[in-house]
Coordinates of C-alpha atoms in Angstrom, one line a residue:
M21 CA 159.3 -56.4 89.5
K22 CA 159.3 -57.0 85.7
H23 CA 162.6 -55.8 84.3
I24 CA 162.9 -54.4 80.6
A25 CA 166.2 -53.4 79.1
A26 CA 166.1 -50.9 76.1
I27 CA 168.9 -49.3 74.2
T28 CA 167.9 -45.7 73.0
L29 CA 169.9 -43.4 70.9
V30 CA 170.3 -39.6 70.9
F31 CA 170.3 -37.6 67.9
F32 CA 173.7 -36.3 67.2
C33 CA 174.1 -33.0 65.4
L34 CA 177.5 -32.1 64.0
F35 CA 178.5 -28.4 63.4
N36 CA 181.9 -27.5 61.8
L37 CA 184.2 -24.6 61.5
S38 CA 182.8 -21.4 59.7
A39 CA 184.8 -18.7 57.8
Q40 CA 184.6 -15.0 57.6
E41 CA 186.6 -12.0 56.4
E42 CA 189.9 -11.8 58.1
K43 CA 190.4 -8.5 59.4
E44 CA 192.9 -6.1 57.6
K45 CA 194.0 -9.2 55.3
K46 CA 192.4 -10.7 52.2
K47 CA 189.6 -12.7 52.2
F48 CA 189.9 -16.3 53.6
K49 CA 188.4 -18.3 50.7
M50 CA 185.2 -20.1 51.3
P51 CA 185.5 -24.1 50.8
K52 CA 182.6 -25.5 49.0
M53 CA 180.4 -26.6 51.7
N54 CA 177.0 -29.0 51.6
I55 CA 174.0 -27.9 53.5
G56 CA 175.0 -29.6 56.8
E57 CA 178.4 -27.5 56.6
K58 CA 176.5 -24.2 55.8
I59 CA 174.3 -24.7 58.8
G60 CA 177.3 -25.0 61.0
N61 CA 178.8 -22.1 59.3
L62 CA 175.7 -19.9 60.0
T63 CA 175.6 -21.3 63.5
G64 CA 179.5 -20.3 64.1
N65 CA 179.1 -17.0 62.8
L66 CA 176.3 -16.2 65.2
M67 CA 178.1 -17.5 68.0
T68 CA 181.5 -15.6 67.3
G69 CA 182.2 -12.0 68.7
K70 CA 185.2 -10.3 69.3
S71 CA 187.6 -9.7 72.3
D72 CA 190.9 -7.9 73.2
D73 CA 190.5 -9.1 76.8
L74 CA 192.5 -12.5 77.3
A75 CA 190.9 -12.8 80.7
E76 CA 187.6 -13.6 78.7
V77 CA 188.9 -16.3 76.9
S78 CA 189.4 -20.0 77.3
V79 CA 192.0 -21.8 74.9
K80 CA 192.6 -25.0 73.1
A81 CA 195.7 -24.9 70.9
S82 CA 196.6 -27.8 68.6
Y83 CA 199.8 -29.0 67.0
I84 CA 199.5 -31.9 64.2
C85 CA 202.6 -33.6 63.6
S86 CA 201.5 -35.5 60.3
V87 CA 198.3 -34.7 59.2
Y88 CA 195.9 -37.6 57.8
P89 CA 195.4 -37.3 53.9
P90 CA 193.4 -34.3 52.9
E91 CA 191.6 -36.3 50.2
I92 CA 189.7 -38.0 52.7
A93 CA 187.7 -34.7 52.3
T94 CA 186.5 -34.3 56.1
S95 CA 184.4 -31.2 56.8
E96 CA 187.7 -30.1 58.9
A97 CA 189.8 -30.8 56.1
K98 CA 188.4 -28.3 53.8
Y99 CA 189.7 -25.7 55.8
F100 CA 193.2 -27.1 55.8
P101 CA 195.5 -24.3 53.7
K102 CA 195.7 -25.0 50.2
G103 CA 198.5 -27.2 49.5
T104 CA 198.3 -29.5 52.4
Y105 CA 199.6 -32.9 52.0
E106 CA 199.4 -36.0 53.9
G107 CA 202.3 -35.6 56.6
D108 CA 202.2 -31.7 56.8
Y109 CA 202.4 -30.1 60.0
L110 CA 199.7 -27.5 61.3
A111 CA 199.1 -25.5 64.3
S112 CA 195.9 -23.9 65.3
I113 CA 194.5 -22.0 68.3
T114 CA 190.9 -21.5 69.1
F115 CA 189.3 -19.0 71.6
F116 CA 186.3 -20.0 73.5
K117 CA 184.2 -17.8 75.8
Q118 CA 185.5 -18.4 79.3
E119 CA 181.8 -17.6 80.4
G120 CA 178.6 -17.6 78.1
M121 CA 178.3 -19.7 75.2
G122 CA 180.5 -18.9 71.9
L123 CA 183.9 -18.0 70.7
Y124 CA 185.9 -14.9 70.1
E125 CA 188.1 -13.4 67.3
I126 CA 191.0 -11.6 68.9
L127 CA 191.4 -8.1 68.4
G128 CA 195.1 -8.1 68.2
E129 CA 197.8 -10.2 66.7
V130 CA 197.7 -14.0 66.8
T131 CA 201.4 -15.3 65.5
C132 CA 203.1 -18.5 65.3
E133 CA 206.9 -18.5 64.8
G134 CA 206.8 -14.9 64.4
E135 CA 204.5 -15.2 61.7
P136 CA 200.5 -14.0 61.2
M137 CA 198.0 -17.0 61.6
E138 CA 195.2 -17.5 59.1
Y139 CA 191.8 -16.6 60.7
V140 CA 189.4 -19.0 59.5
G141 CA 186.5 -18.4 61.4
M142 CA 184.6 -19.9 64.5
G143 CA 187.6 -18.2 66.8
S144 CA 190.1 -20.3 65.3
Y145 CA 193.6 -19.7 63.7
L146 CA 195.8 -22.0 61.6
T147 CA 199.2 -22.0 60.3
K148 CA 201.0 -24.7 58.0
F149 CA 204.7 -25.3 58.1
P150 CA 206.5 -25.6 54.6
I151 CA 209.0 -27.6 56.4
P152 CA 208.3 -29.6 59.6
S153 CA 210.2 -28.0 62.5
L154 CA 212.2 -30.4 64.9
A155 CA 211.9 -27.8 67.6
P156 CA 208.8 -26.7 69.4
V157 CA 206.7 -24.1 67.9
K158 CA 205.5 -20.8 69.6
I159 CA 202.3 -19.2 69.2
E160 CA 201.9 -15.7 70.6
I161 CA 198.9 -13.4 71.3
K162 CA 198.7 -9.8 71.6
T163 CA 195.7 -7.8 71.9
E164 CA 195.2 -4.2 71.2
T165 CA 195.0 -3.3 74.6
G166 CA 198.3 -4.8 75.6
D167 CA 197.3 -8.3 77.0
E168 CA 200.0 -11.0 75.9
A169 CA 200.2 -14.6 76.3
S170 CA 202.2 -17.3 74.6
F171 CA 202.5 -21.2 74.3
M172 CA 205.2 -23.6 73.2
L173 CA 203.6 -26.5 71.4
H174 CA 206.0 -29.6 71.4
R175 CA 206.2 -32.4 68.8
T176 CA 204.4 -35.7 69.5
P177 CA 206.0 -39.1 68.1
E178 CA 204.7 -40.2 65.0
I179 CA 202.7 -43.5 64.7
E180 CA 202.9 -46.1 62.0
I181 CA 200.2 -48.6 61.2
L182 CA 201.8 -52.1 60.4
T183 CA 199.0 -54.1 59.4
V184 CA 195.4 -54.3 60.1
N185 CA 194.0 -58.1 60.6
G186 CA 197.2 -59.3 59.2
D187 CA 197.0 -57.4 56.1
Q188 CA 199.1 -54.7 55.1
F189 CA 197.0 -53.6 51.8
L190 CA 193.4 -52.7 51.8
P191 CA 192.3 -54.8 54.7
I192 CA 188.7 -55.9 55.2
L193 CA 186.9 -54.8 58.2
D194 CA 183.7 -56.6 59.4
L195 CA 181.6 -54.4 61.6
A196 CA 180.7 -57.6 63.6
E197 CA 184.2 -58.8 64.4
D198 CA 187.2 -57.6 66.4
I199 CA 190.0 -55.7 64.9
E200 CA 193.7 -56.7 65.1
L201 CA 195.8 -53.4 64.7
E202 CA 199.6 -53.8 64.5
Y203 CA 201.5 -50.7 65.0
Y204 CA 204.9 -49.0 65.6
N205 CA 205.7 -47.0 68.6
P206 CA 209.1 -45.1 68.6
E207 CA 211.1 -44.5 71.7
G208 CA 209.5 -41.9 74.0
S209 CA 206.1 -42.6 73.1
E210 CA 205.3 -44.6 76.4
G211 CA 202.3 -43.0 78.0
T212 CA 200.8 -41.5 74.9
R213 CA 197.3 -42.0 73.9
V214 CA 196.1 -43.8 70.8
R215 CA 192.9 -43.0 69.1
V216 CA 191.3 -45.2 66.3
S217 CA 188.5 -43.8 63.9
L218 CA 186.9 -44.5 60.8
I219 CA 184.9 -42.3 58.4
T220 CA 181.4 -41.3 58.9
D221 CA 179.0 -39.0 56.9
V222 CA 176.6 -37.4 59.0
M223 CA 173.8 -34.6 57.7
G224 CA 176.2 -34.0 54.7
A225 CA 179.4 -33.6 57.0
R226 CA 182.2 -35.8 57.2
A227 CA 184.2 -36.5 60.2
L228 CA 186.5 -38.8 61.8
N229 CA 184.3 -40.9 64.2
H230 CA 186.4 -42.2 67.3
F231 CA 185.6 -45.6 68.4
A232 CA 188.4 -46.9 70.4
E233 CA 191.4 -45.4 72.4
F234 CA 194.0 -46.8 74.6
T235 CA 197.4 -45.9 76.5
V236 CA 200.8 -47.0 75.0
A237 CA 202.5 -49.2 77.4
K238 CA 205.7 -49.7 75.5
A239 CA 208.0 -48.5 72.4
G240 CA 208.4 -50.6 69.6
I241 CA 206.1 -52.9 67.3
Q242 CA 202.9 -53.6 69.4
K243 CA 199.6 -55.4 68.7
V244 CA 196.3 -54.4 70.3
T245 CA 192.5 -56.1 69.9
I246 CA 189.8 -53.9 69.5
P247 CA 186.8 -55.2 70.5
K248 CA 183.7 -55.6 68.0
E249 CA 181.7 -53.8 70.8
S250 CA 183.6 -50.8 70.2
L251 CA 182.4 -50.6 67.0
A252 CA 179.0 -49.9 68.0
N253 CA 180.0 -47.3 70.6
P254 CA 181.1 -44.5 68.3
E255 CA 181.8 -41.1 69.4
I256 CA 179.3 -39.7 66.6
A257 CA 176.1 -41.7 67.3
G258 CA 172.5 -41.0 67.1
Q259 CA 168.9 -42.3 66.3
L260 CA 168.1 -44.4 63.3
N261 CA 171.9 -45.7 63.0
T262 CA 172.9 -42.3 62.6
G263 CA 176.8 -42.2 63.0
Q264 CA 177.2 -45.4 61.2
F265 CA 180.9 -46.0 59.4
N266 CA 180.6 -45.4 55.8
K267 CA 180.5 -48.8 54.1
G268 CA 182.7 -49.9 51.3
E269 CA 185.8 -47.6 50.6
N270 CA 187.0 -46.2 53.9
F271 CA 190.0 -44.9 56.0
L272 CA 191.1 -46.4 59.4
I273 CA 192.7 -43.1 61.2
V274 CA 195.0 -44.0 64.2
E275 CA 196.2 -41.1 65.9
R276 CA 198.7 -40.4 68.7
E277 CA 197.5 -38.0 71.1
V278 CA 199.3 -35.7 74.0
I279 CA 197.0 -33.3 76.0
T280 CA 198.7 -31.0 78.5
G281 CA 196.5 -29.6 80.9
K282 CA 197.3 -26.0 82.7
E283 CA 198.6 -27.8 85.7
K284 CA 201.4 -29.5 84.0
Y285 CA 202.7 -26.6 82.0
G286 CA 206.7 -25.9 82.0
A287 CA 208.3 -22.5 82.2
D288 CA 208.2 -22.0 78.6
Q289 CA 204.6 -21.6 78.7
N290 CA 203.0 -18.1 79.4
P291 CA 199.2 -18.3 79.7
G292 CA 199.1 -14.7 81.0
E293 CA 195.6 -13.6 82.0
I294 CA 194.2 -16.6 80.3
A295 CA 192.3 -18.4 83.1
T296 CA 191.8 -22.1 81.2
S297 CA 193.8 -23.4 78.5
E298 CA 194.7 -27.0 76.8
L299 CA 197.6 -28.0 74.6
K300 CA 197.0 -31.0 72.5
T301 CA 199.8 -32.5 70.2
V302 CA 198.8 -35.1 67.5
S303 CA 200.2 -37.4 65.1
Y304 CA 197.9 -39.3 62.4
A305 CA 198.5 -42.3 60.4
S306 CA 196.0 -44.2 57.8
I307 CA 195.3 -46.9 55.9
P308 CA 192.4 -47.4 53.3
V309 CA 190.3 -50.1 54.1
I310 CA 186.7 -52.0 53.2
V311 CA 184.4 -51.9 55.5
K312 CA 181.7 -54.5 55.4
G313 CA 179.0 -56.0 57.7
K314 CA 176.8 -54.3 60.5
Q315 CA 177.1 -54.4 64.3
E316 CA 175.0 -56.9 66.1
E317 CA 173.3 -54.3 68.0
G318 CA 173.6 -51.4 65.6
I319 CA 174.9 -48.0 66.7
M320 CA 174.3 -47.5 70.6
A321 CA 174.0 -43.9 71.8
S322 CA 172.9 -44.7 75.1
L323 CA 172.0 -47.7 77.4
K324 CA 168.7 -47.6 79.4
V325 CA 167.0 -50.0 81.6
R326 CA 163.3 -49.6 83.1
A327 CA 161.2 -51.8 85.0
R328 CA 157.7 -51.2 86.7
T329 CA 155.6 -53.4 88.9
E330 CA 152.3 -55.1 87.6
D331 CA 150.2 -53.0 89.6
K332 CA 152.0 -49.8 88.1
T333 CA 152.5 -48.4 91.4
L334 CA 156.4 -48.5 91.4
G335 CA 158.8 -48.1 88.4
Y336 CA 162.4 -47.0 87.7
E337 CA 164.5 -45.9 84.9
F338 CA 168.4 -45.7 84.8
Y339 CA 170.8 -44.7 82.0
K340 CA 173.9 -44.0 80.4
P341 CA 175.7 -42.8 77.3
N342 CA 177.3 -45.1 75.3
A343 CA 180.7 -46.3 76.1
T344 CA 182.6 -43.2 74.5
T345 CA 181.8 -41.1 77.7
G346 CA 179.6 -43.9 79.7
I347 CA 182.0 -45.0 82.0
P348 CA 181.6 -48.6 83.5
F349 CA 181.2 -48.9 87.4
S350 CA 184.3 -51.3 87.3
K351 CA 186.5 -48.1 86.6
A352 CA 185.7 -46.5 89.7
S353 CA 186.9 -46.7 93.6
K354 CA 186.2 -43.5 95.1
F355 CA 183.0 -41.1 95.1
G356 CA 181.8 -38.3 96.7
L357 CA 178.7 -36.7 97.4
V358 CA 178.1 -33.4 95.8
S359 CA 174.6 -32.9 96.4
F360 CA 171.6 -34.3 98.3
T361 CA 168.3 -32.0 98.5
M362 CA 165.1 -33.0 99.7
S363 CA 161.6 -31.0 99.1
A364 CA 158.4 -32.2 100.5
S365 CA 154.8 -30.7 99.9
T366 CA 153.0 -31.6 103.0
F367 CA 149.7 -29.7 102.7
K368 CA 147.4 -29.9 99.8
Q369 CA 143.8 -28.9 99.1
E370 CA 141.5 -30.2 96.2
S371 CA 138.1 -28.7 95.4
E372 CA 135.5 -30.6 93.2
T373 CA 132.1 -28.8 92.2
S374 CA 129.0 -30.6 91.0
E375 CA 125.5 -29.2 90.0
R376 CA 122.1 -30.6 90.1
S377 CA 119.1 -28.8 88.5
W378 CA 115.5 -29.6 88.6
T379 CA 111.9 -27.8 87.9
V380 CA 109.0 -27.0 89.7
G381 CA 106.3 -25.4 87.7
D382 CA 107.7 -22.4 85.8
T383 CA 110.6 -22.3 88.3
K384 CA 114.3 -23.8 87.8
Y385 CA 116.2 -24.4 90.7
T386 CA 120.2 -25.3 90.6
Q387 CA 122.0 -26.7 93.4
T388 CA 125.9 -26.3 93.5
T389 CA 127.9 -28.7 95.8
T390 CA 131.7 -28.1 96.5
T391 CA 133.6 -30.5 98.1
T392 CA 137.0 -29.4 99.7
T393 CA 139.3 -32.5 100.5
T394 CA 142.5 -31.6 102.6
Y395 CA 145.6 -33.6 102.8
E396 CA 147.7 -32.6 105.7
F397 CA 151.0 -34.2 106.9
P398 CA 152.1 -33.6 110.4
Q399 CA 154.4 -30.9 110.9
L400 CA 157.6 -32.3 112.2
P401 CA 161.0 -31.1 113.4
A402 CA 163.9 -30.8 111.2
E403 CA 165.8 -33.6 113.0
H404 CA 163.3 -36.0 112.0
W405 CA 164.0 -35.2 108.3
E406 CA 167.5 -34.9 108.4
Y407 CA 167.6 -38.6 109.8
V408 CA 165.7 -39.7 106.7
M409 CA 168.2 -38.1 104.5
D410 CA 171.1 -39.5 106.7
R411 CA 169.9 -43.0 106.4
I412 CA 169.4 -42.8 102.4
Y413 CA 172.6 -41.6 102.0
K414 CA 174.4 -44.3 104.2
D415 CA 172.6 -46.9 102.7
V416 CA 173.1 -45.8 99.1
A417 CA 177.0 -45.7 100.2
I418 CA 177.0 -49.2 101.7
F419 CA 175.5 -50.4 98.4
F420 CA 178.1 -49.2 96.3
S421 CA 180.4 -50.4 98.7
D422 CA 179.2 -53.9 99.0
N423 CA 178.5 -54.5 95.6
Y424 CA 181.1 -52.6 93.4
E425 CA 183.8 -51.9 95.9
I426 CA 183.5 -48.2 95.6
D427 CA 183.8 -46.1 98.9
F428 CA 182.6 -42.6 99.5
V429 CA 184.8 -40.1 100.9
P430 CA 183.5 -37.8 104.0
V431 CA 181.0 -35.4 102.6
E432 CA 183.2 -32.6 104.2
D433 CA 186.0 -33.3 101.8
V434 CA 183.8 -32.4 98.8
V435 CA 182.1 -29.4 100.3
N436 CA 185.3 -27.6 101.9
T437 CA 187.0 -27.6 98.4
P438 CA 187.5 -24.1 96.6
Q439 CA 185.7 -25.2 93.9
Y440 CA 182.3 -25.8 95.8
A441 CA 181.7 -21.9 95.7
T442 CA 180.3 -22.4 92.1
L443 CA 177.5 -24.4 93.1
F444 CA 174.1 -22.9 94.0
P445 CA 172.5 -22.2 97.1
A446 CA 169.9 -24.9 98.3
N447 CA 166.5 -24.2 99.5
E448 CA 165.7 -24.1 103.0
E449 CA 162.1 -24.1 104.4
L450 CA 160.4 -26.0 107.1
N451 CA 156.7 -24.9 107.9
K452 CA 153.2 -26.5 107.7
S453 CA 152.8 -26.9 103.8
K454 CA 156.7 -27.3 102.9
V455 CA 159.8 -29.0 103.8
A456 CA 162.9 -28.0 101.6
M457 CA 166.5 -28.9 103.0
S458 CA 169.9 -30.1 102.1
Y459 CA 172.2 -32.8 103.8
K460 CA 175.2 -31.8 105.6
G461 CA 175.4 -28.3 103.9
T462 CA 175.6 -29.7 100.4
Q463 CA 174.1 -27.4 97.8
R464 CA 172.4 -27.8 94.3
V465 CA 174.4 -28.9 91.1
N466 CA 171.8 -27.7 88.6
P467 CA 170.8 -24.1 88.0
E468 CA 167.3 -23.0 88.7
G469 CA 165.9 -19.9 86.9
I470 CA 167.1 -18.1 83.9
F471 CA 169.9 -16.0 85.5
E472 CA 171.2 -19.4 87.1
V473 CA 170.9 -21.0 83.8
F474 CA 172.7 -18.3 81.8
G475 CA 175.2 -17.6 84.5
S476 CA 176.5 -21.3 84.6
I477 CA 177.0 -21.6 80.6
S478 CA 180.6 -21.5 79.8
S479 CA 182.4 -22.6 76.4
N480 CA 185.4 -23.8 78.3
Q481 CA 186.4 -27.2 76.6
T482 CA 189.3 -27.9 78.7
A483 CA 189.5 -30.3 81.8
D484 CA 190.5 -27.4 83.6
N485 CA 186.8 -26.8 85.0
P486 CA 185.6 -26.7 88.3
K487 CA 183.7 -30.2 88.3
V488 CA 187.1 -31.9 87.4
N489 CA 189.1 -29.8 89.8
M490 CA 186.7 -30.5 92.8
M491 CA 187.1 -34.1 92.3
K492 CA 190.9 -33.5 92.2
A493 CA 190.6 -31.4 95.4
A494 CA 188.3 -33.8 97.3
G495 CA 191.1 -36.6 97.1
E496 CA 191.5 -37.5 93.6
L497 CA 187.7 -38.9 93.2
D498 CA 186.3 -41.1 90.3
G499 CA 182.9 -39.5 90.5
L500 CA 180.5 -37.3 92.2
M501 CA 177.2 -38.1 93.3
S502 CA 174.1 -36.0 93.6
M503 CA 170.6 -37.1 94.7
H504 CA 167.3 -35.4 95.4
I505 CA 164.1 -37.0 97.0
E506 CA 160.9 -35.1 96.5
L507 CA 157.7 -36.1 98.4
Q508 CA 154.1 -34.9 97.8
V509 CA 151.2 -35.4 100.4
A510 CA 148.1 -37.1 98.7
G511 CA 145.8 -39.7 99.5
N512 CA 145.6 -43.4 98.6
K513 CA 142.8 -45.5 96.9
E514 CA 141.8 -46.4 100.4
G515 CA 141.5 -42.5 101.4
H516 CA 144.6 -42.5 103.8
V517 CA 146.6 -39.6 103.5
V518 CA 150.3 -41.0 102.4
L519 CA 153.4 -39.3 100.9
I520 CA 154.3 -40.3 97.4
P521 CA 158.1 -40.1 96.5
K522 CA 160.1 -39.8 93.7
F523 CA 163.9 -40.4 94.1
T524 CA 166.7 -39.2 91.5
I525 CA 170.4 -39.9 91.6
S526 CA 173.2 -38.7 89.2
I527 CA 176.8 -39.8 89.1
S528 CA 179.4 -37.7 87.0
G529 CA 183.0 -39.0 86.6
R530 CA 186.3 -38.7 84.9
D531 CA 189.1 -41.1 83.6
E532 CA 192.0 -39.9 85.6
N533 CA 194.1 -42.0 83.4
N534 CA 193.0 -40.6 80.5
N535 CA 193.7 -36.7 80.8
S536 CA 190.4 -36.3 83.3
K537 CA 188.3 -37.3 80.5
Q538 CA 184.6 -36.6 81.6
G539 CA 181.9 -39.1 81.7
K540 CA 178.6 -40.3 83.1
Y541 CA 178.3 -43.4 85.5
V542 CA 174.4 -43.4 85.8
D543 CA 171.5 -41.0 85.5
G544 CA 168.2 -42.6 86.8
Y545 CA 165.1 -42.1 89.0
V546 CA 162.3 -44.1 91.2
V547 CA 159.2 -43.1 91.3
R548 CA 156.0 -44.4 93.2
T549 CA 152.5 -43.6 92.8
T550 CA 151.4 -44.5 96.2
G551 CA 152.4 -44.4 99.8
E552 CA 152.7 -45.7 103.3
P553 CA 149.6 -44.8 105.5
F554 CA 151.1 -43.7 109.0
N555 CA 150.1 -43.1 112.6
G556 CA 150.2 -39.3 113.2
D557 CA 151.1 -39.6 117.1
L558 CA 153.8 -42.0 116.4
L559 CA 155.3 -39.9 113.5
K560 CA 156.0 -37.1 116.1
T561 CA 158.0 -39.2 118.5
S562 CA 159.6 -41.7 116.1
K563 CA 162.2 -41.1 113.2
E564 CA 162.2 -44.4 112.0
E565 CA 158.4 -44.2 111.6
L566 CA 159.1 -41.2 109.2
L567 CA 161.7 -43.3 107.2
R568 CA 159.1 -45.9 106.7
V569 CA 156.6 -43.5 105.3
C570 CA 158.9 -41.8 103.1
S571 CA 159.0 -45.5 101.7
H572 CA 162.9 -45.6 102.3
E573 CA 162.9 -49.5 101.8
T574 CA 161.0 -49.5 98.8
I575 CA 163.0 -46.8 96.9
L576 CA 166.5 -48.3 97.9
M577 CA 165.3 -51.9 96.8
A578 CA 164.3 -50.3 93.4
M579 CA 167.3 -48.4 93.0
Q580 CA 169.6 -51.3 93.7
S581 CA 167.5 -53.4 91.2
G582 CA 167.8 -50.8 88.4
I583 CA 171.7 -50.2 88.8
A584 CA 172.4 -54.0 89.1
A585 CA 170.4 -54.1 85.9
L586 CA 172.3 -51.2 84.3
R587 CA 175.6 -53.1 85.3
A588 CA 174.7 -56.3 84.1
K589 CA 173.7 -54.8 80.6
E590 CA 176.8 -52.5 80.4
I591 CA 178.9 -55.8 80.9
E592 CA 176.8 -57.4 78.5
M593 CA 177.1 -54.7 75.8
G594 CA 181.1 -54.5 76.1
Y595 CA 181.7 -51.3 78.5
D596 CA 184.4 -53.2 80.4
K597 CA 186.2 -54.4 77.1
I598 CA 186.1 -51.0 75.6
W599 CA 187.3 -49.2 78.6
N600 CA 190.2 -51.7 79.0
I601 CA 191.7 -51.9 75.3
G602 CA 195.4 -52.5 75.5
V603 CA 195.5 -53.3 79.2
E604 CA 197.6 -56.5 80.0

């Protein structure tokens, strides 16, 4: 099998906050925006509704303890209150739709420390503190219908940049080299997360483009090496080097981040009827830098490997996002099966029509011939098909255990979680022309049809969501695997009836050491354009014969080859280094 490794880019489109008239207050003065930001503003206006029911919203509240310099002029900074300076404290809260896509402006009052917060559009409210508060600050929500909720935002320890590559003033960053960062952690900062960014301009919008993060192990002066591969895997990444850091004058931004999910709330938090919420406190530090050079492989948005046999009868493709959300297999130790479905078309007829004309005297004759070819696969009991699915699942589980030390929990541990009810019913059918079934009662992960698609949409941006909660409830899993095998009856070039297979696999995951940050281990498929001839009488009595006819060994061999190639490539491109920054 010939292997071809390719790196692909996914176009990233950045939208930012909009601004609209604040109810019963003076108009919020629109910042000057370029075309990219105007598109975001228009989109925001279309997506923002109004609500007085807190059960409809999902909340993200933020407390910035020392803001980065507004003169960096990010699109976000254009919405900072007038008179904001580096080091100021800001509080914000955004109301997303719990179900469906969009945001909400609250019909009622949103206050911070008893004072109204300024509505700046896109469901977001903002407050600047003239004097930083040493005590926690309180955001309160009261709707016109009487719903109430409140959140206490606690300060996060500040962070200080000491040197970058050994320099205190205007260090030079070469995008092809590692970065040596020296910084200071005050007492109490242990266990916080640190994120590192440079400035990127995309479609006329300016943003902090995160490219590295790590956990603080201890207080005091610390040094960390950020591998050069991180600079090729920024959060904002797209085609044609979209997301590249601004060359020349730039700013290196370091932020300390603490995210508190609902499950860790103390008695001072009162989410009321709000189903999902998340609190974030962050402290920024910055240093002007000069950026030069370029990454060896440019900007990566995703990693892809593909291969095809020389006779073009078998091929595969496996891929994952860049290392911002593409999780290396080395980070996993425990997976669970969330979905495994099968669909087989076992009866098909094809008709071909031909005509022949001739003339005798003044009479023209036309002969039409219709040839109908029927492809029919024997009707087999459900137990035969269940055996095929059982063998495929067990062999996939053995592959991950033997090669990557990743074990699978019992399927029932996932199926029996409370969150499993949010999935979609699997199709069940067994007749002459079609087989559809699922493995051990697993359901569909992906919606089908317009009602399921729209019913599954949510703007919930927190880690308090069914997928993450399912992984926690099933035994603190690192990932959830879904598989599907599709079989189509056809004829091969020798005229024999065969089943042509296509196998797909997807593994989503989370980083339990980083606020359950969600990511992807792999997406991919194996496809064959031919199949295995069979003995109809033997099929009816032998499950092993059906397993062979379903191309079991061929599919597993290609899947193993593809994932091994993807793993080798993610090591080469520095995924392990990036996910282990700061680990001693």
